[in-house]
CSV table of C-alpha atoms in Angstrom, one decimal:
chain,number,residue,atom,x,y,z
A,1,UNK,CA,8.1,15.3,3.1
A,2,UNK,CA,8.1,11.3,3.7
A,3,UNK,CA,4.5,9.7,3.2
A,4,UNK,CA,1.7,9.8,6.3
A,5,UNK,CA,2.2,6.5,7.8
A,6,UNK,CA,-1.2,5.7,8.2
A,7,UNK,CA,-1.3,2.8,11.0
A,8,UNK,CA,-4.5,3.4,12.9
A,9,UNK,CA,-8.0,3.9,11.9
A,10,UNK,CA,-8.2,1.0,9.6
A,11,UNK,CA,-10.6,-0.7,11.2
A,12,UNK,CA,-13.3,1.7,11.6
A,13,UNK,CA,-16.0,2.1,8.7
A,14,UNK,CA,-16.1,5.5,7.6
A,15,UNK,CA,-12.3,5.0,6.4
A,16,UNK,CA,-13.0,1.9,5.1
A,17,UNK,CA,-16.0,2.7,2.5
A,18,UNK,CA,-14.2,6.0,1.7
A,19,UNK,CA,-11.3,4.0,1.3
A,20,UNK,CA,-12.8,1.2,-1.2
A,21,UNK,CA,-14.8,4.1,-2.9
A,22,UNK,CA,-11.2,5.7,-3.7
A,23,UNK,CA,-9.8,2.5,-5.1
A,24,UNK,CA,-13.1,1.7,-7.3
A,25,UNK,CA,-12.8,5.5,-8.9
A,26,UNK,CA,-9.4,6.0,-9.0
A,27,UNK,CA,-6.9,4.1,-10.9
A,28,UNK,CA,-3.9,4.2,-8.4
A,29,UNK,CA,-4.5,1.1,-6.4
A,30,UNK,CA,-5.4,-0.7,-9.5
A,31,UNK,CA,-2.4,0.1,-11.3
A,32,UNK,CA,0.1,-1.0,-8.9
A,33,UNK,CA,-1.9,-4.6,-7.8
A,34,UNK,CA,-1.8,-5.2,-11.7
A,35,UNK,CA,2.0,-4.4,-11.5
A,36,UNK,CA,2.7,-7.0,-8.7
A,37,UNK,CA,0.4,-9.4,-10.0
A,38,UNK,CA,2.0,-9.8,-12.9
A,39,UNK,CA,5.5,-10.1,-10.9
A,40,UNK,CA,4.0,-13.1,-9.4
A,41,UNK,CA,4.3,-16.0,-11.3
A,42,UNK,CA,0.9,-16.8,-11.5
A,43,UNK,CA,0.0,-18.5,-14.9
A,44,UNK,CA,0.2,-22.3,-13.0
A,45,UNK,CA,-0.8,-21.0,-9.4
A,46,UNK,CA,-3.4,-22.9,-7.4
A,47,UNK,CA,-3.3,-20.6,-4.0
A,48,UNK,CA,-2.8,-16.9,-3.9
A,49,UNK,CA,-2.0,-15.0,-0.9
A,50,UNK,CA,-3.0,-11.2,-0.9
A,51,UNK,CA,-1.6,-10.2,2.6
A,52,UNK,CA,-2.3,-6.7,3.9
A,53,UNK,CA,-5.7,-7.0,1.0
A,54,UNK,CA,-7.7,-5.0,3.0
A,55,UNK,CA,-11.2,-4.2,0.6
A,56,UNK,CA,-10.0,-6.1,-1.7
A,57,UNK,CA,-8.4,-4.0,-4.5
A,58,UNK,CA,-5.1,-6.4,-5.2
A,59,UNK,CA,-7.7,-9.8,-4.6
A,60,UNK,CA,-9.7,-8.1,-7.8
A,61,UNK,CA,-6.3,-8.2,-9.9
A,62,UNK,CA,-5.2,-11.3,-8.6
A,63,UNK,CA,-8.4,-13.0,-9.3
A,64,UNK,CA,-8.1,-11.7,-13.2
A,65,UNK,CA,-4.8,-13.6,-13.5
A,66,UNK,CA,-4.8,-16.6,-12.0
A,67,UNK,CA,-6.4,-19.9,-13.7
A,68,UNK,CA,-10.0,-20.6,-13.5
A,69,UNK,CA,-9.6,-23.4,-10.7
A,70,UNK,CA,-6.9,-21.7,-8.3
A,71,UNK,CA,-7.4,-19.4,-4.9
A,72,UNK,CA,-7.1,-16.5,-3.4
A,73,UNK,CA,-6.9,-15.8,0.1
A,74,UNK,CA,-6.9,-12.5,1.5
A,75,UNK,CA,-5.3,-11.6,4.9
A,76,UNK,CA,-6.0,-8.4,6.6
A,77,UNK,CA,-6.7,-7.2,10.2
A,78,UNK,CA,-9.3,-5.2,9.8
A,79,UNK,CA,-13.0,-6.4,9.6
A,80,UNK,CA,-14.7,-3.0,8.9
A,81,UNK,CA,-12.4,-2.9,5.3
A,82,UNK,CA,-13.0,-7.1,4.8
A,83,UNK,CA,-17.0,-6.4,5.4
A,84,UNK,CA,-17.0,-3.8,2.8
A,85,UNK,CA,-15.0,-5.9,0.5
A,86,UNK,CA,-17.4,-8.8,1.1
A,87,UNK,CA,-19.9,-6.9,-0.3
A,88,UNK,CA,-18.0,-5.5,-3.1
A,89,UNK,CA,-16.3,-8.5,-4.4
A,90,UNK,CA,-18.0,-11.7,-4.9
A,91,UNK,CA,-16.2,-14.1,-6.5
A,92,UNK,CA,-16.4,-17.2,-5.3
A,93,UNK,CA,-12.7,-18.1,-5.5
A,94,UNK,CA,-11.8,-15.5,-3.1
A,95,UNK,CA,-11.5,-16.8,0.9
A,96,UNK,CA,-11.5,-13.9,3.3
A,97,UNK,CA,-9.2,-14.2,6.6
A,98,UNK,CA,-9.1,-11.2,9.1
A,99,UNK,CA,-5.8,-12.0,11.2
A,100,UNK,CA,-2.5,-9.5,11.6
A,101,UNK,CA,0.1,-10.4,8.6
A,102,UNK,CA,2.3,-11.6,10.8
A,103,UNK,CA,0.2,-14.2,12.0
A,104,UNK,CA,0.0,-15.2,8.2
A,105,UNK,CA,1.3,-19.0,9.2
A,106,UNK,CA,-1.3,-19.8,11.7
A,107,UNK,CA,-4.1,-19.8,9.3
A,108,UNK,CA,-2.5,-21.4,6.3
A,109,UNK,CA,-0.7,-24.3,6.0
A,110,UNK,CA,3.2,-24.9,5.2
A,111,UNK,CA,4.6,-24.6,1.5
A,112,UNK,CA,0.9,-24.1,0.4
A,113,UNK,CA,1.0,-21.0,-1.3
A,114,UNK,CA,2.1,-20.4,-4.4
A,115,UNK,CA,2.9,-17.0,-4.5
A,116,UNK,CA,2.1,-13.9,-1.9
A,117,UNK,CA,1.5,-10.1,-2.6
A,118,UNK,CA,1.2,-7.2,-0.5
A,119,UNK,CA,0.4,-3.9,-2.1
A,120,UNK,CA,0.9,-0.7,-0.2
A,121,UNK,CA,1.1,-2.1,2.8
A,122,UNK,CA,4.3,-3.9,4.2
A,123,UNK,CA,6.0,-1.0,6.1
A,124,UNK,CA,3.0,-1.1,8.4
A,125,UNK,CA,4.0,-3.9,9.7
A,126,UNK,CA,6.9,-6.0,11.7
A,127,UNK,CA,8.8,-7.1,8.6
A,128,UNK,CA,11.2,-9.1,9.9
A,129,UNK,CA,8.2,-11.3,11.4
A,130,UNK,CA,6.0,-11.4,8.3
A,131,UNK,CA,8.5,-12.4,6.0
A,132,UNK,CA,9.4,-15.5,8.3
A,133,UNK,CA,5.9,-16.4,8.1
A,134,UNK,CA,5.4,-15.6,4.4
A,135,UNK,CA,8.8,-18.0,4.3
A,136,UNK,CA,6.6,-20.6,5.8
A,137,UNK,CA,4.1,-20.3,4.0
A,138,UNK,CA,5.0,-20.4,0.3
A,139,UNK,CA,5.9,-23.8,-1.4
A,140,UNK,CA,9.7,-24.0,-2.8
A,141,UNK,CA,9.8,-21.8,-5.9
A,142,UNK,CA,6.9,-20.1,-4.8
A,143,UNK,CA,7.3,-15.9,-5.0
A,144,UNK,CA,7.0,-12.9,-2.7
A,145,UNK,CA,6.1,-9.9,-4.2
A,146,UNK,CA,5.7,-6.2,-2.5
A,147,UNK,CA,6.2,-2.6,-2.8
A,148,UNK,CA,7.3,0.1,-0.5
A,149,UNK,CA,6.3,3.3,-0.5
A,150,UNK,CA,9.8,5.8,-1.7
A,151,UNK,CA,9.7,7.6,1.4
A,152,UNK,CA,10.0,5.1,3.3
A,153,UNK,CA,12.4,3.1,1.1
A,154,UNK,CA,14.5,6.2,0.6
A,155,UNK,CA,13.9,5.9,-3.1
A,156,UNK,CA,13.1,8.9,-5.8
A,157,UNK,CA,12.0,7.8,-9.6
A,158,UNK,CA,13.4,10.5,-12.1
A,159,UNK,CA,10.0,10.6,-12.8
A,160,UNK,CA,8.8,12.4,-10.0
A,161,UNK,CA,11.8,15.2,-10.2
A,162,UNK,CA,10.6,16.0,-13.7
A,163,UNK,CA,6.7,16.0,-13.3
A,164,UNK,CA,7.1,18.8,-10.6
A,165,UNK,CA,6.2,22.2,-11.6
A,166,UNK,CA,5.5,23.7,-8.6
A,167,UNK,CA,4.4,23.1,-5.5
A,168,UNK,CA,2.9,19.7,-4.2
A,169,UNK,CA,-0.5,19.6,-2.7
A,170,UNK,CA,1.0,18.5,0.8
A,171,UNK,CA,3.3,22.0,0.7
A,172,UNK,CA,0.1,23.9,-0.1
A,173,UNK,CA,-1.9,22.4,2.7
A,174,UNK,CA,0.6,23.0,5.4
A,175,UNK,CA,0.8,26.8,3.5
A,176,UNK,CA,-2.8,27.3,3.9
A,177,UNK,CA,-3.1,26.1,7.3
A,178,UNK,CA,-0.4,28.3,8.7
A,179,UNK,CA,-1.5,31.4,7.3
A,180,UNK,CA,-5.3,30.7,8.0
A,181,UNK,CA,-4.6,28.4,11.5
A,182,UNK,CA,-1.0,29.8,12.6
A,183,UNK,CA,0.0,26.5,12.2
A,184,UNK,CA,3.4,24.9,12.6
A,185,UNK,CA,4.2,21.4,11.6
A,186,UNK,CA,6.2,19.8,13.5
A,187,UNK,CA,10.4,18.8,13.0
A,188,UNK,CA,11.2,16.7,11.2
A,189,UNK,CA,15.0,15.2,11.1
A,190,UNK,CA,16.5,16.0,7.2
A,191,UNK,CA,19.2,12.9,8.4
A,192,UNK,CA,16.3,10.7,9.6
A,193,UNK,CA,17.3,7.5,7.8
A,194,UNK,CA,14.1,5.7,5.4
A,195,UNK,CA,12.2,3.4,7.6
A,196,UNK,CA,12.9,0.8,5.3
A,197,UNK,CA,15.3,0.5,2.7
A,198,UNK,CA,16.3,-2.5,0.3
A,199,UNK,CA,19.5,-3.2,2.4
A,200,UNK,CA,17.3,-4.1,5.6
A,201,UNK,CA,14.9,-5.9,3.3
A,202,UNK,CA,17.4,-7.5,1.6
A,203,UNK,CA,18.8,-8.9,5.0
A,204,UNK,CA,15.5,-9.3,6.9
A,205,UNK,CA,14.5,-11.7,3.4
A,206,UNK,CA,17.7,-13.2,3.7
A,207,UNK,CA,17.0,-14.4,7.5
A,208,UNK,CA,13.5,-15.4,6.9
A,209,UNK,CA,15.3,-17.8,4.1
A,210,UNK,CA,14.4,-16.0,1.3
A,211,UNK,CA,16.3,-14.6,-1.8
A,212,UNK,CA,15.5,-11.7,-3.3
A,213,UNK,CA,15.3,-12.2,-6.9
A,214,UNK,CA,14.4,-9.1,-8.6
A,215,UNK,CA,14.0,-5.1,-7.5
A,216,UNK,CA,12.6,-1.9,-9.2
A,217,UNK,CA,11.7,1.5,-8.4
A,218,UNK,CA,8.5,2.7,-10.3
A,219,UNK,CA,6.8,5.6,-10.9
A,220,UNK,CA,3.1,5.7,-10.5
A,221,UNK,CA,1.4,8.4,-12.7
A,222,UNK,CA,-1.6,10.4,-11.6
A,223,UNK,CA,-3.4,14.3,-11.4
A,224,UNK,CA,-3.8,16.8,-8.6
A,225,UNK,CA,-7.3,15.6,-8.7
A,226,UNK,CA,-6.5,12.2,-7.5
A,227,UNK,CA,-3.8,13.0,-4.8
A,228,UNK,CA,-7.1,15.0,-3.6
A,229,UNK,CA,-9.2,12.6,-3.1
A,230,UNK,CA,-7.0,10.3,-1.8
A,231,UNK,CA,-5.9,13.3,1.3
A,232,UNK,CA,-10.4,13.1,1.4
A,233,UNK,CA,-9.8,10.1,3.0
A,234,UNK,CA,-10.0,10.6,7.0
A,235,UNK,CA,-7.0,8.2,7.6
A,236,UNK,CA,-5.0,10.6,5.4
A,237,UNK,CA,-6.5,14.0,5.5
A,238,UNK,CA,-4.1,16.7,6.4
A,239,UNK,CA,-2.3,18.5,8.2
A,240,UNK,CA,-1.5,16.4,11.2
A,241,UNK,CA,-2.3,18.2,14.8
A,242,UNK,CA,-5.3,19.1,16.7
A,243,UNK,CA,-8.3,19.5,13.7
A,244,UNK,CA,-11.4,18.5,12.7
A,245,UNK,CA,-12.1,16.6,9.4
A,246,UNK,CA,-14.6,19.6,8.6
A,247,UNK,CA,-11.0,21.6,9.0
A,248,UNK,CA,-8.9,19.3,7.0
A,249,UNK,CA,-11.1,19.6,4.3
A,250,UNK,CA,-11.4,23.1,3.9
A,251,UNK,CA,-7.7,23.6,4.2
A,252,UNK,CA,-7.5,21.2,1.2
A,253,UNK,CA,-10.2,22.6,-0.6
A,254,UNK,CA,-8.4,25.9,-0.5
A,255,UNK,CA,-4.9,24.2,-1.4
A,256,UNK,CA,-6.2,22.2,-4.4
A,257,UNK,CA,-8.0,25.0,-5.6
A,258,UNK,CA,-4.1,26.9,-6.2
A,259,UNK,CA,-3.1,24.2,-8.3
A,260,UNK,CA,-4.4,22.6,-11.4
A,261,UNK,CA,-6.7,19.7,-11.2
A,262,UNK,CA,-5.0,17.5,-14.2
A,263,UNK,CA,-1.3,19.0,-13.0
A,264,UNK,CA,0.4,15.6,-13.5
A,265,UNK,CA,1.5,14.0,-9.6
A,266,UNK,CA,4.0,11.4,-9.4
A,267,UNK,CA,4.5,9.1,-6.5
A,268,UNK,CA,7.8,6.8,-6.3
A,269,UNK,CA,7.9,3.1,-5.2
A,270,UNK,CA,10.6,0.5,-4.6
A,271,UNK,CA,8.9,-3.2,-5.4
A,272,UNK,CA,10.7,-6.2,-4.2
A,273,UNK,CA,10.5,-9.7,-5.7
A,274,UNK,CA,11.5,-12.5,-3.4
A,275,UNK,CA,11.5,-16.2,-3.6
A,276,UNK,CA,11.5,-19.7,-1.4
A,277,UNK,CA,14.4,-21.0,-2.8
A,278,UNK,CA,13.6,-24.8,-4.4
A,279,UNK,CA,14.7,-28.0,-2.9
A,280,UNK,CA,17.6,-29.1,-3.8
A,281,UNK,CA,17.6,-32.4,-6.1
């Protein structure tokens, strides 16, 4: 089953402090920034770009790598999850712009970024748009660095084959809410191509003028227990269809207690590196 493609709901603020709570108690979202962060070049960089940053979970590993007198600005549209990460994260280095990612050039200026990073995030958006404005916005040299979920890439790490020994939490959910709701999920197409795999990517970059450098598909490591609290959060709570959250989270009460809490889940993702090409001498 390809990943809930959360769009909507981002904005209001129940999602967004159970959202930020997940991130600060769970080591998912902290994982991966630290894993594109790293990818981005960063030892000499004066202005960071965390696009998509919502709360602020990739700003916080950004902030931890970059030197003493450089920025970070973080892009996202939605106030509710930028006023929580005001609150949260402090640092004085760290510029907070609420704007769409694809209006990314309005707000800074050209070639002034050294690098950008979006984590989690770049699906949700109109790619072929962002990447011409992330285009315009980094400095010659300057690197683009993102990940995609695997569903949506059409990407499976070995990893997450082997760490399967029985079912997942989503296939227990959709279990207990037909036999306790008669419910039925809706079709979905088997021959459905991913919504975004590295070939379009690879030419959307290539149109927006940049090359694509470097590409990898991970696997990100975590328990039952954590794939549960992240479907607690209302933007993901399942199954989809006509229920209440109260609803959702009995069903997955019921569903996580048939599995093992510290069963080991495995989540696959494709990350992209992508750079301005220099000028030439």
């Amino acid at each position: 089953m390809a990943p809930q493609d959360a769009i909507l709901g981002w904005d209001e603020d129940s999602n967004a402090e159970a959202y930020n709570a997940f991130t600060l108690d769970h080591p998912m979202y902290d994982a991966t920034s630290r894993d594109l962060a790293r990818r981005g070049h960063l030892a000499d960089a004066s202005l960071v770009v965390d696009l998509c940053g919502g709360a602020g979970a990739t700003a916080r590993a950004l902030l931890g790598l970059i030197p003493a007198s450089a920025r970070v600005v973080s892009v996202d549209n939605a106030a509710a999850m930028q006023r929580v990460g005001r609150r949260t994260l402090t640092d004085t280095r760290l510029t907070w712009i609420t704007s769409p990612a694809e209006r990314l050039a309005d707000h800074l200026n050209a070639s002034s970024a050294d690098a950008v990073v979006c984590n989690s995030a770049i699906w949700k958006t109109d790619t072929a748009v962002v990447f011409a404005a992330v285009a315009h916005t980094l400095r010659p040299g300057g690197h683009f660095v993102f990940n995609i979920g695997g569903g949506f890439a059409g990407v499976q790490h070995p990893d997450e084959l082997s760490a399967r020994t029985g079912p997942t939490l989503n296939a227990l959910i959709q279990q207990v809410a037909a036999e306790a709701h008669g419910y039925t999920p809706a079709p979905r197409d088997a021959d459905r191509p991913p919504k975004l795999p590295l070939e379009t990517v690879t030419e959307q970059l290539t149109a927006a003028g940049l090359a694509v450098v470097g590409t990898e598909v991970t696997a990100q490591h975590s328990t039952m227990a954590e794939r549960k609290a992240w479907l607690s959060i209302p933007l993901f709570a399942r199954p989809e269809g006509d229920f209440t959250h109260a609803q959702r989270m009995q069903i997955l009460d019921t569903a996580y207690a048939m599995t093992t809490p510290g069963a080991p889940a495995v989540t696959s993702w494709l990350v992209v590196v992508a750079q301005r090409p220099k000028a030439a001498v």
